[in-house]
XYZ file of C-alpha atoms in Angstrom:
566
model
C -67.719 -63.248 -14.495
C -70.334 -62.281 -17.142
C -72.409 -60.717 -14.408
C -69.467 -58.405 -13.549
C -69.025 -57.424 -17.198
C -72.662 -56.349 -17.299
C -72.428 -54.577 -13.945
C -69.401 -52.282 -14.686
C -71.025 -50.390 -17.578
C -74.118 -50.059 -15.446
C -72.088 -48.488 -12.603
C -70.474 -45.996 -15.018
C -73.918 -45.035 -16.299
C -75.204 -44.591 -12.771
C -72.092 -42.563 -11.761
C -72.367 -40.369 -14.811
C -76.053 -39.870 -14.202
C -75.462 -38.795 -10.634
C -72.485 -36.514 -11.476
C -72.786 -32.886 -10.305
C -70.594 -29.769 -10.643
C -67.237 -30.789 -9.135
C -63.543 -29.929 -9.503
C -60.264 -31.299 -8.226
C -57.224 -29.014 -7.723
C -54.354 -29.292 -5.215
C -55.247 -27.316 -2.140
C -51.647 -26.099 -1.707
C -48.933 -25.767 -4.307
C -45.708 -23.789 -4.356
C -43.116 -22.502 -6.789
C -40.005 -20.344 -6.778
C -40.115 -16.791 -8.102
C -39.303 -16.298 -11.797
C -39.863 -19.993 -12.420
C -43.097 -21.646 -13.563
C -45.834 -23.674 -11.943
C -48.362 -26.194 -13.221
C -51.674 -26.343 -11.349
C -53.303 -29.767 -12.040
C -57.057 -29.503 -12.556
C -59.917 -31.929 -13.362
C -63.564 -30.858 -13.441
C -66.975 -32.530 -13.725
C -70.396 -31.266 -14.680
C -73.862 -32.845 -14.618
C -74.311 -35.533 -17.268
C -77.635 -34.121 -18.323
C -75.985 -30.988 -19.682
C -75.056 -30.906 -23.354
C -72.317 -28.353 -24.077
C -73.470 -25.682 -26.510
C -70.777 -24.746 -29.020
C -68.030 -26.537 -27.107
C -66.608 -26.385 -23.585
C -64.781 -23.302 -22.408
C -63.069 -22.400 -19.149
C -61.941 -19.379 -17.149
C -59.361 -19.149 -14.348
C -59.944 -16.420 -11.741
C -57.551 -15.071 -9.111
C -58.631 -14.217 -5.584
C -62.434 -14.460 -5.970
C -64.804 -17.067 -7.472
C -67.619 -14.642 -8.245
C -67.634 -12.955 -11.647
C -69.887 -10.172 -10.423
C -67.018 -9.034 -8.166
C -64.782 -8.733 -11.219
C -61.836 -10.815 -10.019
C -58.640 -10.739 -12.144
C -58.880 -13.117 -15.101
C -55.854 -15.413 -15.246
C -56.820 -17.378 -18.328
C -59.843 -17.431 -20.668
C -60.260 -19.976 -23.438
C -62.709 -17.946 -25.543
C -60.435 -14.876 -25.824
C -56.968 -13.671 -24.957
C -58.330 -10.964 -22.655
C -56.704 -11.491 -19.251
C -55.541 -9.343 -16.388
C -52.470 -7.299 -17.182
C -50.295 -9.148 -14.635
C -50.953 -12.442 -16.453
C -50.520 -11.365 -20.045
C -48.220 -13.774 -21.865
C -47.721 -15.843 -18.725
C -50.549 -18.398 -18.772
C -51.347 -21.421 -20.867
C -53.945 -24.179 -20.590
C -52.196 -27.542 -20.690
C -55.354 -29.624 -20.302
C -58.032 -30.541 -22.829
C -61.318 -29.100 -21.595
C -63.267 -31.624 -23.634
C -61.459 -34.280 -21.622
C -62.469 -32.345 -18.531
C -58.812 -31.453 -17.876
C -58.332 -27.829 -16.821
C -54.595 -27.963 -15.902
C -53.024 -24.461 -15.983
C -49.408 -23.355 -16.597
C -48.155 -20.005 -15.290
C -44.722 -18.849 -16.392
C -42.360 -16.315 -14.880
C -44.369 -16.012 -11.698
C -43.725 -13.475 -8.975
C -44.679 -13.126 -5.329
C -47.625 -10.967 -6.387
C -49.141 -14.097 -7.957
C -49.459 -15.840 -4.590
C -53.068 -16.502 -3.695
C -56.169 -18.542 -4.520
C -57.013 -19.701 -8.049
C -60.600 -20.663 -9.048
C -61.782 -22.468 -12.225
C -65.068 -21.622 -13.993
C -66.632 -23.995 -16.561
C -68.543 -22.445 -19.478
C -70.695 -25.031 -21.339
C -72.687 -22.462 -23.280
C -75.887 -20.653 -22.538
C -76.748 -20.599 -18.870
C -74.580 -23.574 -18.101
C -71.718 -21.727 -16.433
C -70.402 -22.595 -13.032
C -67.489 -21.364 -10.801
C -66.227 -24.125 -8.581
C -65.805 -23.082 -4.941
C -62.732 -25.284 -4.432
C -59.457 -23.477 -5.052
C -55.717 -24.043 -5.348
C -53.595 -21.974 -2.951
C -50.370 -20.945 -4.708
C -47.383 -19.851 -2.649
C -44.629 -18.178 -4.603
C -41.363 -18.383 -2.666
C -38.347 -16.107 -2.944
C -36.252 -18.421 -0.750
C -36.366 -22.104 0.137
C -37.975 -23.469 3.292
C -35.824 -24.932 6.078
C -37.450 -27.231 8.593
C -35.872 -26.374 11.961
C -36.863 -28.236 15.158
C -38.535 -26.159 17.824
C -35.689 -26.937 20.208
C -32.029 -27.594 19.435
C -30.100 -28.927 22.419
C -26.330 -29.028 22.665
C -24.715 -32.468 22.333
C -27.907 -33.975 20.859
C -28.155 -35.074 17.202
C -29.821 -32.456 14.980
C -31.543 -32.776 11.588
C -32.200 -29.744 9.391
C -34.152 -30.197 6.135
C -34.246 -27.786 3.220
C -37.169 -27.970 0.747
C -37.577 -26.762 -2.837
C -40.769 -27.161 -4.936
C -40.484 -29.086 -8.180
C -43.648 -28.103 -10.000
C -42.172 -26.589 -13.127
C -41.827 -29.283 -15.823
C -39.039 -27.527 -17.729
C -36.729 -26.965 -14.731
C -35.582 -29.267 -11.951
C -33.993 -27.653 -8.853
C -30.917 -28.764 -6.954
C -30.132 -28.118 -3.250
C -26.840 -27.323 -1.500
C -26.011 -26.520 2.147
C -23.742 -23.552 2.908
C -21.332 -22.733 5.784
C -21.011 -26.318 6.976
C -17.208 -26.382 7.158
C -17.164 -25.654 10.922
C -19.672 -28.410 11.746
C -18.485 -31.646 13.370
C -18.935 -34.568 10.954
C -21.940 -33.299 8.930
C -23.999 -35.792 6.901
C -26.261 -35.045 3.916
C -29.194 -36.987 2.423
C -31.675 -36.170 -0.369
C -35.316 -37.140 -0.846
C -38.101 -36.579 -3.342
C -41.731 -36.332 -2.300
C -44.603 -36.394 -4.790
C -48.183 -36.056 -3.644
C -51.368 -35.110 -5.498
C -49.443 -34.247 -8.644
C -47.228 -31.786 -6.734
C -43.576 -32.497 -5.989
C -41.027 -31.305 -3.396
C -37.286 -31.929 -3.366
C -35.544 -32.052 0.047
C -32.031 -32.311 1.463
C -31.357 -33.151 5.121
C -28.259 -32.069 7.094
C -27.410 -34.115 10.204
C -24.798 -33.195 12.880
C -24.310 -32.845 16.650
C -24.197 -29.177 17.717
C -22.046 -27.761 20.541
C -22.471 -24.566 22.596
C -19.850 -22.921 20.367
C -22.215 -23.298 17.395
C -24.879 -21.126 19.032
C -25.595 -18.084 16.891
C -23.617 -19.332 13.899
C -25.112 -19.209 10.414
C -26.177 -22.063 8.168
C -27.525 -21.639 4.656
C -29.514 -23.544 2.043
C -29.075 -22.729 -1.657
C -31.574 -23.784 -4.344
C -30.619 -23.304 -7.971
C -31.786 -24.418 -11.377
C -28.996 -25.751 -13.608
C -28.401 -23.921 -16.889
C -30.244 -20.874 -15.536
C -29.388 -17.838 -13.465
C -32.057 -18.631 -10.912
C -30.518 -19.005 -7.436
C -32.325 -18.841 -4.102
C -30.752 -18.794 -0.636
C -31.913 -18.797 2.918
C -29.804 -18.308 6.055
C -30.659 -19.337 9.591
C -28.933 -18.637 12.879
C -28.536 -21.672 15.113
C -30.249 -21.343 18.472
C -28.440 -23.997 20.513
C -29.800 -24.590 24.007
C -27.136 -25.368 26.602
C -26.701 -25.264 30.358
C -24.643 -22.503 32.032
C -21.011 -23.215 31.209
C -19.413 -20.226 32.983
C -20.393 -17.790 35.742
C -18.195 -14.699 36.070
C -18.281 -12.333 39.083
C -16.083 -9.557 40.500
C -12.994 -10.588 42.394
C -13.295 -10.389 46.179
C -12.914 -6.775 47.265
C -12.761 -4.338 50.173
C -15.029 -1.314 50.484
C -15.422 1.440 53.026
C -18.493 1.639 55.202
C -21.029 4.098 53.832
C -19.815 3.750 50.252
C -21.560 2.029 47.346
C -20.460 -1.112 45.545
C -21.791 -2.995 42.531
C -21.385 -6.747 42.200
C -21.514 -7.990 38.602
C -22.460 -11.471 37.469
C -22.379 -12.734 33.898
C -23.621 -16.201 32.917
C -22.923 -17.906 29.590
C -25.964 -20.030 28.792
C -28.794 -20.392 26.295
C -31.523 -19.551 26.930
C -30.468 -16.817 29.357
C -30.413 -18.084 32.917
C -32.401 -17.015 35.895
C -29.536 -15.273 37.685
C -29.809 -14.966 41.465
C -27.580 -13.067 43.881
C -27.506 -14.909 47.206
C -26.200 -13.699 50.577
C -26.158 -16.771 52.723
C -29.599 -18.317 52.291
C -31.190 -14.991 51.369
C -31.969 -14.186 47.739
C -31.226 -10.484 47.263
C -31.964 -10.068 43.555
C -32.887 -12.125 40.504
C -33.562 -11.599 36.847
C -33.653 -13.630 33.659
C -30.834 -12.192 31.608
C -27.261 -12.789 30.518
C -25.936 -10.577 33.315
C -27.260 -9.088 36.541
C -25.664 -6.424 38.746
C -26.336 -6.131 42.467
C -25.937 -2.597 43.827
C -25.320 -2.097 47.531
C -25.676 1.478 48.747
C -24.497 2.862 52.070
C -22.659 -0.351 52.889
C -22.512 -1.407 56.558
C -20.532 -4.161 58.322
C -23.695 -6.262 58.144
C -23.105 -6.433 54.383
C -19.751 -8.184 54.831
C -19.644 -11.826 53.824
C -19.889 -14.301 50.960
C -22.052 -13.386 47.953
C -22.966 -16.157 45.490
C -24.233 -15.768 41.926
C -26.362 -18.710 40.745
C -27.323 -19.272 37.111
C -30.173 -21.697 36.243
C -31.811 -21.954 32.810
C -33.565 -25.329 33.093
C -30.747 -27.129 31.285
C -28.317 -26.903 34.197
C -27.141 -24.896 37.236
C -23.803 -23.220 37.991
C -22.634 -20.740 40.659
C -19.608 -18.680 41.687
C -18.938 -16.778 44.953
C -16.951 -13.757 46.128
C -16.125 -12.259 49.532
C -16.972 -8.643 50.288
C -15.003 -7.084 53.163
C -16.328 -3.872 54.725
C -13.748 -1.568 56.348
C -14.940 0.893 58.970
C -13.662 3.013 61.850
C -14.077 1.772 65.422
C -17.546 1.768 66.874
C -18.224 3.712 70.040
C -16.692 1.490 72.712
C -18.830 -0.188 75.350
C -17.558 0.531 78.855
C -18.789 0.092 82.433
C -21.480 2.390 83.664
C -20.362 5.290 85.800
C -20.010 4.174 89.418
C -19.575 5.344 92.960
C -17.150 3.329 95.115
C -15.657 3.538 98.581
C -12.019 4.405 99.024
C -9.896 1.241 99.048
C -12.137 -0.691 96.617
C -10.471 -2.600 93.737
C -12.028 -2.208 90.254
C -11.868 -3.766 86.776
C -12.933 -1.442 83.913
C -13.910 -3.167 80.644
C -13.801 -1.625 77.164
C -14.962 -3.443 74.030
C -15.553 -2.270 70.479
C -15.613 -3.341 66.842
C -13.729 -2.047 63.838
C -12.118 -3.239 60.632
C -9.221 -3.621 60.812
C -9.204 -4.448 64.541
C -8.594 -1.221 66.538
C -6.152 -0.465 69.368
C -7.646 0.421 72.775
C -6.169 3.013 75.135
C -7.330 4.018 78.640
C -7.064 7.694 79.627
C -7.866 9.318 82.996
C -8.630 13.005 82.831
C -6.685 13.071 79.545
C -3.603 11.221 80.872
C -2.557 7.729 79.776
C -3.224 4.971 82.281
C -2.633 1.277 81.799
C -1.316 -0.175 78.543
C -2.353 0.046 74.863
C -4.155 -3.094 73.692
C -4.427 -4.213 70.049
C -7.639 -6.128 70.528
C -11.383 -5.617 70.651
C -11.367 -5.928 74.486
C -9.277 -4.111 77.096
C -9.497 -4.417 80.909
C -8.072 -1.718 83.221
C -7.547 -2.940 86.814
C -7.422 -0.416 89.669
C -6.263 -1.805 93.000
C -7.457 -0.163 96.270
C -8.600 3.073 94.743
C -7.803 6.352 96.511
C -9.594 9.708 96.314
C -7.071 10.654 93.627
C -8.642 7.895 91.489
C -11.830 9.939 91.314
C -12.458 11.316 87.814
C -13.326 10.571 84.224
C -11.968 7.436 82.541
C -12.050 7.351 78.749
C -11.454 4.362 76.474
C -10.085 5.440 73.079
C -10.390 3.074 70.067
C -8.342 3.810 66.923
C -7.603 2.254 63.533
C -6.496 3.583 60.164
C -10.036 4.711 59.316
C -10.859 6.730 62.428
C -11.302 6.818 66.173
C -14.083 6.672 68.761
C -14.235 6.833 72.533
C -16.537 6.319 75.498
C -16.206 7.618 79.027
C -17.339 6.767 82.510
C -17.029 8.606 85.778
C -15.735 7.006 88.938
C -16.748 8.748 92.138
C -14.683 7.798 95.183
C -16.408 8.305 98.524
C -14.263 8.811 101.650
C -14.293 10.230 105.191
C -13.785 14.010 105.611
C -10.275 15.495 105.826
C -9.615 18.929 107.407
C -7.682 21.332 105.196
C -4.808 23.486 106.502
C -6.631 26.659 105.530
C -8.872 26.138 108.584
C -8.118 28.857 111.315
C -9.422 31.895 113.227
C -8.145 35.320 112.197
C -8.335 38.775 113.827
C -9.840 41.198 111.369
C -11.020 44.796 111.707
C -14.605 43.648 112.264
C -13.583 41.182 114.985
C -12.579 37.528 114.895
C -13.331 35.492 111.823
C -13.097 31.687 111.988
C -12.887 29.597 108.806
C -13.137 25.803 108.637
C -12.431 23.956 105.343
C -12.711 20.206 104.741
C -12.863 17.803 101.838
C -14.792 14.526 101.633
C -17.331 12.600 99.660
C -20.168 13.023 100.293
C -19.418 16.684 101.019
C -18.721 17.165 104.752
C -21.072 18.997 107.054
C -19.355 21.734 109.122
C -20.264 22.895 112.638
C -18.535 25.296 115.057
C -18.470 24.705 118.805
C -17.707 27.390 121.425
C -16.827 25.421 124.570
C -16.568 28.571 126.744
C -20.177 29.365 125.930
C -21.239 25.765 125.338
C -22.733 26.818 122.002
C -22.891 24.798 118.781
C -23.175 26.869 115.614
C -24.381 25.294 112.351
C -26.506 26.111 109.300
C -29.666 26.033 111.416
C -28.246 28.722 113.702
C -28.179 32.211 112.324
C -25.954 33.693 115.040
C -22.394 34.850 114.579
C -23.003 35.402 110.865
C -22.648 31.705 110.157
C -21.925 31.061 106.460
C -21.299 27.818 104.610
C -20.353 27.041 101.014
C -19.751 23.826 99.042
C -17.532 23.572 95.952
C -17.262 20.046 94.602
C -16.147 17.828 97.459
C -14.869 20.792 99.490
C -17.008 22.448 102.154
C -16.240 25.815 103.761
C -17.796 27.204 106.994
C -17.233 30.675 108.505
C -18.373 32.649 111.591
C -17.607 36.100 113.073
C -17.330 36.375 116.885
C -17.074 40.173 117.351
C -19.247 42.979 116.111
C -17.729 45.808 114.150
C -15.857 48.233 116.386
C -15.166 45.703 119.152
C -11.422 45.543 118.593
C -9.462 42.527 119.693
C -5.734 42.944 120.108
C -2.949 40.915 121.616
C -3.982 41.804 125.089
C -7.578 40.722 124.642
C -9.190 37.477 125.820
C -8.254 34.209 124.022
C -10.578 32.750 121.334
C -11.531 29.103 121.848
C -13.318 27.703 118.747
C -13.670 24.074 117.674
C -14.493 22.980 114.080
C -16.400 19.719 113.632
C -16.528 18.008 110.224
C -18.422 14.834 109.357
C -20.152 12.739 106.683
C -21.485 9.185 106.506
C -17.986 7.741 106.649
C -16.508 9.607 109.609
C -16.267 12.643 111.966
C -13.407 14.857 113.163
C -13.238 17.845 115.562
C -10.262 20.274 115.661
C -9.398 23.389 117.744
C -8.834 26.302 115.385
C -5.674 28.391 115.825
C -6.042 32.168 116.254
C -3.944 34.286 113.864
C -3.598 38.031 113.198
C -4.840 38.944 109.737
C -1.859 40.131 107.717
C -3.837 42.810 105.934
C -5.022 44.295 109.259
C -1.480 44.461 110.691
C -0.225 46.151 107.549
C -3.010 48.728 107.792
C -1.968 49.663 111.399
C 1.685 49.993 110.386
C 0.902 52.035 107.284
C -1.512 54.245 109.255
C 1.083 55.068 111.923
C 3.776 55.914 109.405
C 1.302 58.035 107.444
C 0.305 59.980 110.551
C 3.910 60.885 111.391
C 4.460 62.016 107.825
C 1.405 64.265 107.914
C 2.444 65.908 111.219
C 5.864 66.676 109.792
C 4.213 68.165 106.743
C 1.976 70.430 108.884
C 4.903 71.745 110.970
C 6.806 72.634 107.814
C 3.739 74.335 106.417
C 3.240 76.431 109.572
C 6.780 77.681 109.456
C 6.415 78.649 105.863
C 3.127 80.410 106.307
C 4.462 82.424 109.255
C 6.302 84.633 106.843
C 3.150 85.456 104.984
C 0.133 87.634 105.714
C -2.903 86.913 107.872
C -4.793 85.790 104.870
C -2.516 82.827 104.636
C -3.241 81.961 108.360
C -6.663 80.984 107.222
C -5.030 78.337 105.014
C -3.253 76.843 108.048
C -6.522 76.520 109.882
C -7.955 74.684 106.898
C -5.023 72.270 106.818
C -5.601 71.510 110.527
C -9.257 70.760 109.853
C -8.308 68.367 107.074
C -5.950 66.557 109.463
C -8.590 66.161 112.136
C -11.057 64.826 109.575
C -8.521 62.251 108.304
C -7.902 61.008 111.836
C -11.568 60.561 112.482
C -11.955 58.439 109.319
C -8.932 56.353 110.033
């Protein structure tokens, strides 16, 4: 035991002998504005130094180096301090006891910063300690809020107030807690390194409805007017709890439509518009709109809005119906068939609403009207009259469309009644007309001369013409001036018509041309009338002079000339 008693004084001597320039101040300390703060301070200096004329101290603000002229907070030798600290500072410690504790009254936010202590032992023994106390002057209390607040999970919020002013002790209250479910409050007091902090903790379980609501912490000093408040807005994380979209709708083809989706969640969800399995659009927001321009029937279907924010997933769907006029119907290809063939013509189309289908032939209704996307027109044993254009007409309330096909009916040639031989002024003209498909080929046969006349034979002024499915052939058997009358020789001409489906030969009937007979009749009557006119003229002129006889001669010459021309 006696050994220990001898050792302790020896340790103090050794410690004092090895002591160097050193200071202890709290690294961080805080205070409320307009209150006060005490900065604890203890300093050491080498034991070999003997203070000259006492120990003095200086507190600097911001800088530890005197040559940079930092603001003087407190100076024990004089009352000369920086203007912002006049009447505010006081040394609470005894420098001879190496206690440099400083009091600052009525502090403001401009006093926040670093404070350095400088020991003045006289002569050259002056030293500014590099360690500093960082003062934070607060104009509102601190609230400790967790980085993440999740709905339906217990939450603790703590409000802090510094208690470093010996003449005033703060109190803490929570504000706007009436709407909270079963809030609980607890207080605590923390003292460390000669600095103190008062705290109050609020505990409750938040709901999505609390997101964005305000909570407040009030710090006040009893028997003073000093009150400090801080408000926070609750950021409650919760999964999507509603997804709103347009109601299902109908739009016209070619128009534009916008589909809106709004998701209630926090944080905002990743909103996706889905069409089937295809993602059309996405964005991280509270609402997303999908615009569809120039809508087509391919856009019709179910659209789903999906909201996902990492805390949950929710979706809602709508149906978009696209109305449009009938599409151009699909019909059979144009076809060529043989007379007597039976056919089935198909017409199909699309439209919304479903269109009606009507079959027309050359503009006339055939068959029945069908209210479906498929119509079949059956034609049994088609005849040449079935040849033509068939059109399928599709109609609904938004428009109409049609498609056509041509049916060509092939058949054996048929002789037309216009076929005959006629006596004309130039001779005998024979005409043969026939219809058929393919167009018939026409030949003339003169059995008396055993001659066949066709398009390869240039005799008898052979002429042929085709108009559609009708063919016309013509020949002349007499030259101009070789008159044929009722007493002349008979004309024996055969017309032969044929195509790939058949052949027919017919004897053509000889007829007088009506125009020629009328010309003979009119010419005869005209001649009698002229003769009567001349006789009357002669009688009249006989009463006149010889000069007028010359006029009669002229009239006779005119008559002879007319006869020659006729």
